[in-house]
GROMACS .gro file of C-alpha atoms in nm:
model
  450
    1PRO     CA    1   2.619  -0.220  -0.041
    2PRO     CA    2   2.356  -0.420   0.154
    3ILE     CA    3   2.395  -0.795   0.154
    4TRP     CA    4   2.088  -1.020   0.164
    5LYS     CA    5   2.133  -1.255   0.459
    6SER     CA    6   2.104  -1.623   0.369
    7TYR     CA    7   2.097  -1.793   0.711
    8LEU     CA    8   1.719  -1.834   0.730
    9TYR     CA    9   1.704  -1.943   0.366
   10GLN     CA   10   1.953  -2.218   0.440
   11LEU     CA   11   1.746  -2.331   0.737
   12GLN     CA   12   1.434  -2.352   0.520
   13GLN     CA   13   1.623  -2.576   0.281
   14GLU     CA   14   1.719  -2.801   0.574
   15ALA     CA   15   1.367  -2.824   0.720
   16PRO     CA   16   1.209  -3.174   0.737
   17ARG     CA   17   0.989  -3.275   0.446
   18PRO     CA   18   0.630  -3.395   0.510
   19LYS     CA   19   0.563  -3.770   0.502
   20ARG     CA   20   0.203  -3.886   0.513
   21ILE     CA   21   0.151  -4.209   0.708
   22THR     CA   22  -0.101  -4.415   0.514
   23CYS     CA   23  -0.373  -4.618   0.680
   24PRO     CA   24  -0.341  -4.987   0.586
   25GLN     CA   25  -0.715  -5.049   0.592
   26GLU     CA   26  -1.035  -4.868   0.497
   27VAL     CA   27  -1.181  -4.664   0.781
   28SER     CA   28  -1.549  -4.717   0.852
   29THR     CA   29  -1.683  -4.370   0.933
   30SER     CA   30  -1.915  -4.103   0.797
   31GLU     CA   31  -1.787  -3.940   0.480
   32ASN     CA   32  -1.604  -3.607   0.519
   33ILE     CA   33  -1.339  -3.411   0.331
   34TYR     CA   34  -1.063  -3.629   0.478
   35THR     CA   35  -1.219  -3.968   0.403
   36LYS     CA   36  -1.303  -3.848   0.053
   37ASP     CA   37  -0.978  -3.682  -0.050
   38TYR     CA   38  -0.722  -3.809   0.201
   39CYS     CA   39  -0.850  -4.158   0.279
   40THR     CA   40  -0.499  -4.310   0.292
   41GLY     CA   41  -0.394  -4.056   0.557
   42PHE     CA   42  -0.713  -4.064   0.766
   43TYR     CA   43  -0.717  -4.304   1.058
   44GLY     CA   44  -1.063  -4.242   1.199
   45MET     CA   45  -1.105  -4.217   1.575
   46ILE     CA   46  -0.777  -4.322   1.738
   47SER     CA   47  -0.607  -4.208   2.057
   48ARG     CA   48  -0.319  -3.963   2.087
   49GLU     CA   49  -0.103  -4.244   2.218
   50TYR     CA   50  -0.168  -4.465   1.918
   51ALA     CA   51  -0.104  -4.174   1.680
   52ASP     CA   52   0.226  -4.115   1.860
   53GLU     CA   53   0.323  -4.480   1.807
   54LEU     CA   54   0.241  -4.462   1.436
   55LEU     CA   55   0.450  -4.147   1.386
   56ALA     CA   56   0.741  -4.237   1.616
   57GLY     CA   57   1.087  -4.209   1.468
   58VAL     CA   58   0.980  -4.055   1.136
   59GLU     CA   59   1.062  -3.682   1.128
   60GLY     CA   60   0.795  -3.483   0.944
   61SER     CA   61   0.542  -3.770   0.938
   62TYR     CA   62   0.175  -3.685   0.984
   63LEU     CA   63  -0.175  -3.830   0.983
   64ILE     CA   64  -0.530  -3.710   1.036
   65ARG     CA   65  -0.754  -3.860   1.302
   66GLU     CA   66  -1.097  -3.797   1.446
   67SER     CA   67  -1.081  -3.650   1.793
   68GLN     CA   68  -1.185  -3.876   2.081
   69ARG     CA   69  -1.249  -3.579   2.307
   70GLN     CA   70  -1.469  -3.401   2.051
   71PRO     CA   71  -1.622  -3.653   1.809
   72GLY     CA   72  -1.692  -3.507   1.465
   73THR     CA   73  -1.385  -3.282   1.477
   74HIS     CA   74  -1.046  -3.364   1.324
   75THR     CA   75  -0.690  -3.346   1.450
   76LEU     CA   76  -0.365  -3.320   1.258
   77ALA     CA   77  -0.095  -3.525   1.430
   78LEU     CA   78   0.254  -3.414   1.323
   79ARG     CA   79   0.591  -3.552   1.427
   80PHE     CA   80   0.854  -3.285   1.489
   81GLY     CA   81   1.171  -3.362   1.678
   82PRO     CA   82   1.115  -3.597   1.972
   83GLN     CA   83   0.742  -3.529   2.007
   84THR     CA   84   0.410  -3.557   1.828
   85LEU     CA   85   0.221  -3.226   1.798
   86ASN     CA   86  -0.160  -3.226   1.773
   87TYR     CA   87  -0.354  -2.946   1.606
   88ARG     CA   88  -0.727  -2.898   1.565
   89LEU     CA   89  -0.783  -2.910   1.188
   90PHE     CA   90  -1.047  -2.696   1.015
   91TYR     CA   91  -1.184  -2.680   0.662
   92ASP     CA   92  -1.388  -2.401   0.499
   93GLY     CA   93  -1.293  -2.471   0.140
   94LYS     CA   94  -0.929  -2.455   0.248
   95HIS     CA   95  -0.742  -2.632   0.526
   96PHE     CA   96  -0.613  -2.442   0.829
   97VAL     CA   97  -0.504  -2.470   1.190
   98GLY     CA   98  -0.430  -2.098   1.237
   99GLU     CA   99  -0.448  -1.783   1.022
  100LYS     CA  100  -0.297  -1.933   0.706
  101ARG     CA  101  -0.525  -2.128   0.471
  102PHE     CA  102  -0.397  -2.396   0.234
  103GLU     CA  103  -0.525  -2.581  -0.071
  104SER     CA  104  -0.405  -2.914   0.069
  105VAL     CA  105  -0.307  -3.066   0.402
  106HIS     CA  106   0.029  -3.153   0.249
  107ASP     CA  107   0.102  -2.782   0.187
  108LEU     CA  108  -0.014  -2.698   0.539
  109VAL     CA  109   0.227  -2.953   0.687
  110THR     CA  110   0.513  -2.833   0.463
  111ASP     CA  111   0.468  -2.476   0.586
  112ALA     CA  112   0.432  -2.590   0.947
  113LEU     CA  113   0.756  -2.790   0.935
  114ILE     CA  114   0.946  -2.494   0.786
  115THR     CA  115   0.813  -2.258   1.053
  116LEU     CA  116   0.874  -2.500   1.341
  117TYR     CA  117   1.227  -2.580   1.223
  118ILE     CA  118   1.332  -2.217   1.170
  119GLU     CA  119   1.173  -2.085   1.487
  120THR     CA  120   1.335  -2.367   1.687
  121LYS     CA  121   1.682  -2.341   1.534
  122ALA     CA  122   1.696  -1.961   1.505
  123ALA     CA  123   1.476  -1.830   1.787
  124GLU     CA  124   1.748  -1.602   1.924
  125TYR     CA  125   1.850  -1.487   1.574
  126ILE     CA  126   1.489  -1.397   1.484
  127ALA     CA  127   1.445  -1.206   1.809
  128LYS     CA  128   1.746  -0.988   1.725
  129MET     CA  129   1.711  -0.954   1.347
  130THR     CA  130   1.529  -0.618   1.371
  131THR     CA  131   1.792  -0.460   1.599
  132ASN     CA  132   2.036  -0.377   1.320
  133PRO     CA  133   1.822  -0.296   1.014
  134ILE     CA  134   1.973  -0.184   0.687
  135TYR     CA  135   1.648  -0.029   0.569
  136GLU     CA  136   1.813   0.308   0.505
  137HIS     CA  137   2.049   0.149   0.253
  138LEU     CA  138   1.802  -0.069   0.066
  139GLY     CA  139   1.641  -0.011  -0.271
  140TYR     CA  140   1.312   0.148  -0.164
  141THR     CA  141   1.467   0.406   0.068
  142SER     CA  142   1.752   0.485  -0.171
  143LEU     CA  143   1.503   0.541  -0.450
  144LEU     CA  144   1.293   0.759  -0.223
  145LYS     CA  145   1.596   0.971  -0.131
  146ASP     CA  146   1.689   1.009  -0.498
  147LYS     CA  147   1.340   1.137  -0.571
  148MET     CA  148   1.368   1.385  -0.285
  149VAL     CA  149   1.698   1.520  -0.417
  150HIS     CA  150   1.546   1.592  -0.758
  151ARG     CA  151   1.240   1.767  -0.617
  152LEU     CA  152   1.222   2.116  -0.472
  153SER     CA  153   1.097   2.125  -0.117
  154ARG     CA  154   0.759   2.285  -0.072
  155GLY     CA  155   0.678   2.474   0.241
  156ARG     CA  156   0.319   2.386   0.315
  157THR     CA  157   0.097   2.612   0.521
  158GLU     CA  158   0.170   2.523   0.882
  159PRO     CA  159  -0.123   2.528   1.126
  160ARG     CA  160  -0.096   2.846   1.333
  161ARG     CA  161  -0.181   2.839   1.704
  162VAL     CA  162  -0.377   3.153   1.798
  163THR     CA  163  -0.548   3.291   2.110
  164PHE     CA  164  -0.902   3.425   2.089
  165GLN     CA  165  -1.020   3.728   2.287
  166ARG     CA  166  -1.360   3.888   2.323
  167ASP     CA  167  -1.426   4.137   2.048
  168GLU     CA  168  -1.720   4.333   1.913
  169ARG     CA  169  -1.801   4.046   1.674
  170VAL     CA  170  -1.667   3.706   1.768
  171SER     CA  171  -1.290   3.700   1.794
  172SER     CA  172  -0.951   3.852   1.733
  173ILE     CA  173  -0.595   3.734   1.789
  174THR     CA  174  -0.311   3.867   1.999
  175SER     CA  175  -0.044   3.821   1.733
  176PRO     CA  176  -0.063   4.004   1.399
  177LEU     CA  177  -0.222   3.794   1.128
  178VAL     CA  178  -0.119   3.814   0.767
  179ARG     CA  179  -0.408   3.709   0.547
  180ARG     CA  180  -0.304   3.429   0.312
  181SER     CA  181  -0.448   3.385  -0.033
  182ALA     CA  182  -0.559   3.021  -0.054
  183LEU     CA  183  -0.561   3.008  -0.431
  184LYS     CA  184  -0.232   3.183  -0.494
  185ASP     CA  185  -0.061   3.023  -0.793
  186THR     CA  186   0.267   2.865  -0.687
  187PRO     CA  187   0.473   2.596  -0.857
  188GLU     CA  188   0.372   2.247  -0.745
  189LYS     CA  189   0.664   2.103  -0.553
  190GLN     CA  190   0.732   1.807  -0.332
  191CYS     CA  191   0.534   1.805  -0.008
  192SER     CA  192   0.661   1.666   0.320
  193TYR     CA  193   0.351   1.486   0.445
  194GLU     CA  194   0.419   1.168   0.639
  195LYS     CA  195   0.224   0.859   0.539
  196ILE     CA  196   0.215   0.520   0.706
  197HIS     CA  197   0.255   0.213   0.487
  198ASN     CA  198  -0.059   0.020   0.395
  199PHE     CA  199   0.071  -0.330   0.470
  200LYS     CA  200  -0.129  -0.639   0.375
  201VAL     CA  201  -0.039  -1.006   0.413
  202HIS     CA  202   0.119  -1.130   0.089
  203THR     CA  203   0.227  -1.463  -0.061
  204PHE     CA  204   0.556  -1.430  -0.247
  205ARG     CA  205   0.634  -1.662  -0.535
  206GLY     CA  206   0.997  -1.766  -0.517
  207PRO     CA  207   1.255  -1.656  -0.257
  208HIS     CA  208   1.207  -1.305  -0.115
  209TRP     CA  209   1.405  -1.105   0.140
  210CYS     CA  210   1.276  -0.846   0.385
  211GLU     CA  211   1.356  -0.489   0.280
  212TYR     CA  212   1.386  -0.377   0.642
  213CYS     CA  213   1.618  -0.635   0.802
  214ALA     CA  214   1.750  -0.802   0.482
  215ASN     CA  215   1.663  -1.150   0.612
  216PHE     CA  216   1.485  -1.422   0.417
  217MET     CA  217   1.105  -1.438   0.444
  218TRP     CA  218   1.038  -1.802   0.523
  219GLY     CA  219   0.736  -2.024   0.470
  220LEU     CA  220   0.524  -2.157   0.187
  221ILE     CA  221   0.254  -1.887   0.181
  222ALA     CA  222   0.187  -1.553   0.357
  223GLN     CA  223   0.559  -1.515   0.430
  224GLY     CA  224   0.535  -1.142   0.495
  225VAL     CA  225   0.347  -0.822   0.415
  226ARG     CA  226   0.354  -0.585   0.118
  227CYS     CA  227   0.255  -0.218   0.113
  228SER     CA  228  -0.027  -0.197  -0.139
  229ASP     CA  229   0.056   0.170  -0.204
  230CYS     CA  230   0.432   0.158  -0.264
  231GLY     CA  231   0.521  -0.213  -0.289
  232LEU     CA  232   0.759  -0.238   0.010
  233ASN     CA  233   0.807  -0.603   0.120
  234VAL     CA  234   0.889  -0.681   0.485
  235HIS     CA  235   0.837  -0.937   0.760
  236LYS     CA  236   0.517  -0.889   0.959
  237GLN     CA  237   0.721  -0.817   1.274
  238CYS     CA  238   0.943  -0.571   1.084
  239SER     CA  239   0.639  -0.380   0.952
  240LYS     CA  240   0.582  -0.237   1.301
  241LEU     CA  241   0.926  -0.069   1.288
  242VAL     CA  242   0.921   0.073   0.935
  243PRO     CA  243   0.910   0.458   0.936
  244SER     CA  244   0.602   0.642   0.810
  245ASP     CA  245   0.773   0.726   0.480
  246CYS     CA  246   0.546   0.559   0.225
  247GLN     CA  247   0.578   0.718  -0.118
  248PRO     CA  248   0.281   0.574  -0.314
  249ASP     CA  249   0.350   0.454  -0.665
  250LEU     CA  250   0.105   0.592  -0.922
  251ARG     CA  251   0.102   0.252  -1.090
  252ARG     CA  252  -0.056   0.109  -0.776
  253ILE     CA  253  -0.318   0.381  -0.731
  254LYS     CA  254  -0.612   0.248  -0.931
  255LYS     CA  255  -0.847   0.543  -0.891
  256VAL     CA  256  -0.881   0.901  -0.768
  257PHE     CA  257  -1.225   0.897  -0.609
  258SER     CA  258  -1.256   0.688  -0.290
  259CYS     CA  259  -0.877   0.691  -0.250
  260ASP     CA  260  -0.728   0.789   0.086
  261LEU     CA  261  -0.655   1.162   0.079
  262THR     CA  262  -0.294   1.145   0.203
  263THR     CA  263  -0.219   0.851  -0.029
  264LEU     CA  264  -0.342   1.047  -0.331
  265VAL     CA  265  -0.146   1.366  -0.262
  266LYS     CA  266   0.171   1.167  -0.189
  267ALA     CA  267   0.131   0.967  -0.510
  268HIS     CA  268   0.080   1.279  -0.721
  269ASN     CA  269   0.331   1.486  -0.522
  270THR     CA  270   0.083   1.768  -0.460
  271THR     CA  271  -0.029   1.965  -0.156
  272ARG     CA  272  -0.398   1.886  -0.206
  273PRO     CA  273  -0.595   1.641  -0.420
  274MET     CA  274  -0.603   1.758  -0.780
  275VAL     CA  275  -0.983   1.707  -0.782
  276VAL     CA  276  -1.024   1.979  -0.520
  277ASP     CA  277  -0.787   2.219  -0.697
  278MET     CA  278  -0.932   2.168  -1.044
  279CYS     CA  279  -1.299   2.181  -0.945
  280ILE     CA  280  -1.256   2.493  -0.729
  281GLN     CA  281  -1.055   2.670  -0.998
  282GLU     CA  282  -1.326   2.591  -1.254
  283ILE     CA  283  -1.604   2.708  -1.021
  284GLU     CA  284  -1.422   3.032  -0.939
  285LEU     CA  285  -1.363   3.090  -1.308
  286ARG     CA  286  -1.726   3.075  -1.418
  287GLY     CA  287  -1.966   2.984  -1.140
  288MET     CA  288  -1.940   3.218  -0.842
  289LYS     CA  289  -2.257   3.405  -0.934
  290SER     CA  290  -2.456   3.091  -1.015
  291GLU     CA  291  -2.776   3.093  -0.808
  292GLY     CA  292  -2.786   2.812  -0.555
  293LEU     CA  293  -2.421   2.717  -0.607
  294TYR     CA  294  -2.355   2.386  -0.424
  295ARG     CA  295  -2.724   2.366  -0.330
  296VAL     CA  296  -2.859   2.299  -0.678
  297SER     CA  297  -2.772   1.949  -0.799
  298GLY     CA  298  -2.628   1.872  -1.141
  299PHE     CA  299  -2.739   1.569  -1.341
  300SER     CA  300  -2.614   1.259  -1.159
  301GLU     CA  301  -2.518   1.091  -1.490
  302HIS     CA  302  -2.290   1.382  -1.578
  303ILE     CA  303  -2.140   1.392  -1.227
  304GLU     CA  304  -2.062   1.022  -1.268
  305GLU     CA  305  -1.892   1.103  -1.600
  306VAL     CA  306  -1.669   1.356  -1.423
  307ARG     CA  307  -1.580   1.096  -1.159
  308LEU     CA  308  -1.486   0.844  -1.427
  309ALA     CA  309  -1.283   1.109  -1.610
  310PHE     CA  310  -1.075   1.182  -1.298
  311ASP     CA  311  -1.027   0.810  -1.226
  312ARG     CA  312  -0.920   0.749  -1.586
  313ASP     CA  313  -0.727   1.066  -1.678
  314GLY     CA  314  -0.629   1.222  -1.345
  315GLU     CA  315  -0.519   1.584  -1.378
  316LYS     CA  316  -0.576   1.564  -1.756
  317ALA     CA  317  -0.952   1.526  -1.707
  318ASP     CA  318  -1.149   1.783  -1.908
  319ILE     CA  319  -1.402   1.965  -1.685
  320SER     CA  320  -1.410   2.287  -1.886
  321ALA     CA  321  -1.726   2.464  -2.002
  322ASN     CA  322  -1.688   2.294  -2.339
  323ALA     CA  323  -1.730   1.954  -2.171
  324TYR     CA  324  -1.976   2.052  -1.896
  325ALA     CA  325  -2.154   2.381  -1.940
  326ASP     CA  326  -2.354   2.341  -1.618
  327ILE     CA  327  -2.129   2.447  -1.330
  328ASN     CA  328  -2.350   2.251  -1.089
  329ILE     CA  329  -2.204   1.931  -1.238
  330ILE     CA  330  -1.854   2.039  -1.130
  331ALA     CA  331  -1.980   2.145  -0.787
  332GLY     CA  332  -2.158   1.812  -0.754
  333ALA     CA  333  -1.842   1.622  -0.849
  334LEU     CA  334  -1.644   1.808  -0.582
  335LYS     CA  335  -1.904   1.723  -0.316
  336LEU     CA  336  -1.907   1.359  -0.432
  337TYR     CA  337  -1.529   1.338  -0.406
  338LEU     CA  338  -1.529   1.475  -0.051
  339ARG     CA  339  -1.823   1.255   0.052
  340ASP     CA  340  -1.662   0.936  -0.085
  341LEU     CA  341  -1.329   0.972   0.096
  342PRO     CA  342  -1.264   0.656   0.302
  343ILE     CA  343  -1.150   0.887   0.585
  344PRO     CA  344  -1.343   1.219   0.582
  345VAL     CA  345  -1.161   1.551   0.564
  346ILE     CA  346  -1.248   1.594   0.934
  347THR     CA  347  -1.127   1.253   1.040
  348PHE     CA  348  -1.331   0.995   1.230
  349ASP     CA  349  -1.116   1.022   1.543
  350LEU     CA  350  -1.173   1.400   1.565
  351TYR     CA  351  -1.544   1.396   1.481
  352SER     CA  352  -1.672   1.391   1.839
  353LYS     CA  353  -1.422   1.661   1.943
  354PHE     CA  354  -1.554   1.899   1.675
  355ILE     CA  355  -1.913   1.821   1.776
  356GLN     CA  356  -1.833   1.892   2.142
  357ALA     CA  357  -1.654   2.214   2.048
  358ALA     CA  358  -1.963   2.332   1.857
  359LYS     CA  359  -2.173   2.283   2.173
  360ILE     CA  360  -1.962   2.526   2.380
  361PRO     CA  361  -2.190   2.823   2.460
  362ASN     CA  362  -1.921   3.090   2.478
  363ALA     CA  363  -1.832   3.216   2.128
  364GLU     CA  364  -1.459   3.268   2.194
  365SER     CA  365  -1.417   2.934   2.370
  366ARG     CA  366  -1.607   2.764   2.089
  367LEU     CA  367  -1.366   2.903   1.829
  368GLU     CA  368  -1.069   2.805   2.045
  369GLY     CA  369  -1.204   2.450   2.065
  370ILE     CA  370  -1.245   2.427   1.687
  371HIS     CA  371  -0.898   2.573   1.635
  372GLU     CA  372  -0.737   2.320   1.871
  373ASN     CA  373  -0.905   2.038   1.679
  374LEU     CA  374  -0.787   2.175   1.344
  375LEU     CA  375  -0.429   2.156   1.469
  376GLN     CA  376  -0.472   1.780   1.520
  377LEU     CA  377  -0.577   1.707   1.160
  378PRO     CA  378  -0.332   1.518   0.935
  379PRO     CA  379  -0.139   1.771   0.720
  380ALA     CA  380  -0.308   1.679   0.390
  381HIS     CA  381  -0.652   1.699   0.552
  382TYR     CA  382  -0.569   2.035   0.713
  383GLU     CA  383  -0.443   2.184   0.386
  384THR     CA  384  -0.746   2.057   0.191
  385LEU     CA  385  -0.985   2.201   0.451
  386ARG     CA  386  -0.802   2.533   0.459
  387TYR     CA  387  -0.817   2.565   0.081
  388LEU     CA  388  -1.185   2.469   0.070
  389MET     CA  389  -1.288   2.711   0.347
  390ALA     CA  390  -1.105   2.999   0.176
  391HIS     CA  391  -1.299   2.917  -0.141
  392LEU     CA  392  -1.635   2.896   0.039
  393LYS     CA  393  -1.560   3.230   0.208
  394ARG     CA  394  -1.527   3.381  -0.139
  395VAL     CA  395  -1.851   3.213  -0.244
  396THR     CA  396  -2.030   3.399   0.038
  397GLN     CA  397  -1.893   3.729  -0.097
  398PHE     CA  398  -2.121   3.675  -0.400
  399GLU     CA  399  -2.428   3.604  -0.182
  400LYS     CA  400  -2.625   3.878  -0.355
  401ASP     CA  401  -2.606   3.675  -0.678
  402ASN     CA  402  -2.576   3.312  -0.567
  403LEU     CA  403  -2.793   3.343  -0.252
  404MET     CA  404  -2.545   3.126  -0.059
  405ASN     CA  405  -2.428   3.242   0.284
  406ALA     CA  406  -2.208   3.066   0.538
  407GLU     CA  407  -2.506   2.904   0.712
  408ASN     CA  408  -2.643   2.759   0.387
  409LEU     CA  409  -2.301   2.622   0.294
  410GLY     CA  410  -2.264   2.479   0.644
  411ILE     CA  411  -2.586   2.282   0.598
  412ILE     CA  412  -2.452   2.140   0.269
  413PHE     CA  413  -2.090   2.071   0.364
  414GLY     CA  414  -2.140   1.968   0.729
  415PRO     CA  415  -2.229   1.603   0.662
  416THR     CA  416  -1.995   1.599   0.360
  417LEU     CA  417  -1.682   1.693   0.552
  418MET     CA  418  -1.749   1.515   0.883
  419GLN     CA  419  -1.913   1.183   0.960
  420PRO     CA  420  -1.929   0.963   1.271
  421THR     CA  421  -1.733   0.638   1.264
  422GLU     CA  422  -2.051   0.433   1.262
  423LEU     CA  423  -2.323   0.564   1.033
  424ASN     CA  424  -2.606   0.578   1.283
  425ALA     CA  425  -2.915   0.761   1.157
  426LEU     CA  426  -3.009   0.887   1.503
  427THR     CA  427  -2.656   1.013   1.579
  428THR     CA  428  -2.634   1.186   1.241
  429LEU     CA  429  -2.972   1.351   1.295
  430ASN     CA  430  -2.878   1.471   1.644
  431ASP     CA  431  -2.545   1.610   1.522
  432MET     CA  432  -2.673   1.794   1.214
  433ARG     CA  433  -2.693   2.129   1.391
  434GLN     CA  434  -2.337   2.100   1.522
  435GLN     CA  435  -2.205   1.980   1.184
  436LYS     CA  436  -2.358   2.283   1.019
  437LEU     CA  437  -2.225   2.518   1.287
  438VAL     CA  438  -1.867   2.382   1.264
  439VAL     CA  439  -1.848   2.447   0.889
  440GLN     CA  440  -2.030   2.780   0.919
  441LEU     CA  441  -1.780   2.905   1.179
  442MET     CA  442  -1.483   2.783   0.975
  443ILE     CA  443  -1.610   2.977   0.673
  444GLU     CA  444  -1.686   3.295   0.867
  445ASN     CA  445  -1.355   3.284   1.057
  446GLU     CA  446  -1.139   3.125   0.787
  447ASP     CA  447  -0.876   3.400   0.806
  448VAL     CA  448  -0.836   3.347   1.182
  449LEU     CA  449  -0.873   2.970   1.221
  450PHE     CA  450  -0.626   2.868   0.948
   0.00000   0.00000   0.00000
């Protein structure tokens, strides 16, 4: 069994404690945060040399002085080991000399002394602590493996590389293609999508150990990072080495709409977001002949109700005809979900590649360009797009009733599925034709491209 390593914890316990050196007389200077709240530790404008004399021989002692080089600014003088360290001190409601912000100077000095002591005493140990991780044996990974054992593996649709040749219409492929049914009912099983951890700096209350290297996370605040999706706790330097094996915890996923697509499918253990599946199934059940499907808008208040229902109830949300008779409300909710994704279905980093592919004059080369880009999509994005395009292809088969062809749907879904990184009105306007063409071609050639 893994053993939590106590060496760094012991060093933190040994670290010098802060000792404020009080000023024996009142300092005559303009009022600031230090004269007001820390008057006994503020010495006004004194030299580095004098500060060094005041702090000499007292490990962990500190004072605040006004800088002689830059009047009006403040310096924290701190005694550590045989020398006095000087830091430019800032205040914006909290005190800081670097990234960490503290409620008091005393806390700042406490954290600084811990960090200085540990990084001085254990520099070589810290440099090597990631070389022999026991991540595979720790709680998070063991729990993840247990979940995998109890789930059936699901073979997702793998992107297929094809070669396009000139044909009477637009394209054909050299290898035989077996048409897949996008909406075929299959048991929902565990999917193998990789997902990177969503690490954010975190302050741990009480002693905590890194779940990658098993070493203590030292300091007073911001000792490490925590994955906001699964709760994994690691050192900041260890976070760069953790595998992309995040398994989001449903308890941490606060909503469905505006949630990262891969995060949502991993949390719910599905191939695609349940919003996409449920809305498309409802539309195909009772809305394929609805005139202006996806073009006609439903009432925005009712679409908002559907969004709230998914965020609150997840896959138990009621979007049946009994709840929403107007199918345009369900279609509107699907478009809203896709539009509100923090990373669009066609990701930001591939946006320009799809736009450039749409500008290729030769029809076969254009399709090859789009196909190459599709292969670069993250698995959850690829599967969602494949499923959606198969659905939209079926929508066009009812064009006589719903008056919606591939070009019309391309106009609607182009800006919904793909957006530039920076929302520039001029760029969006210039790219509208290519956005429409990309979606139109994916619908028309869905059985070849996916």
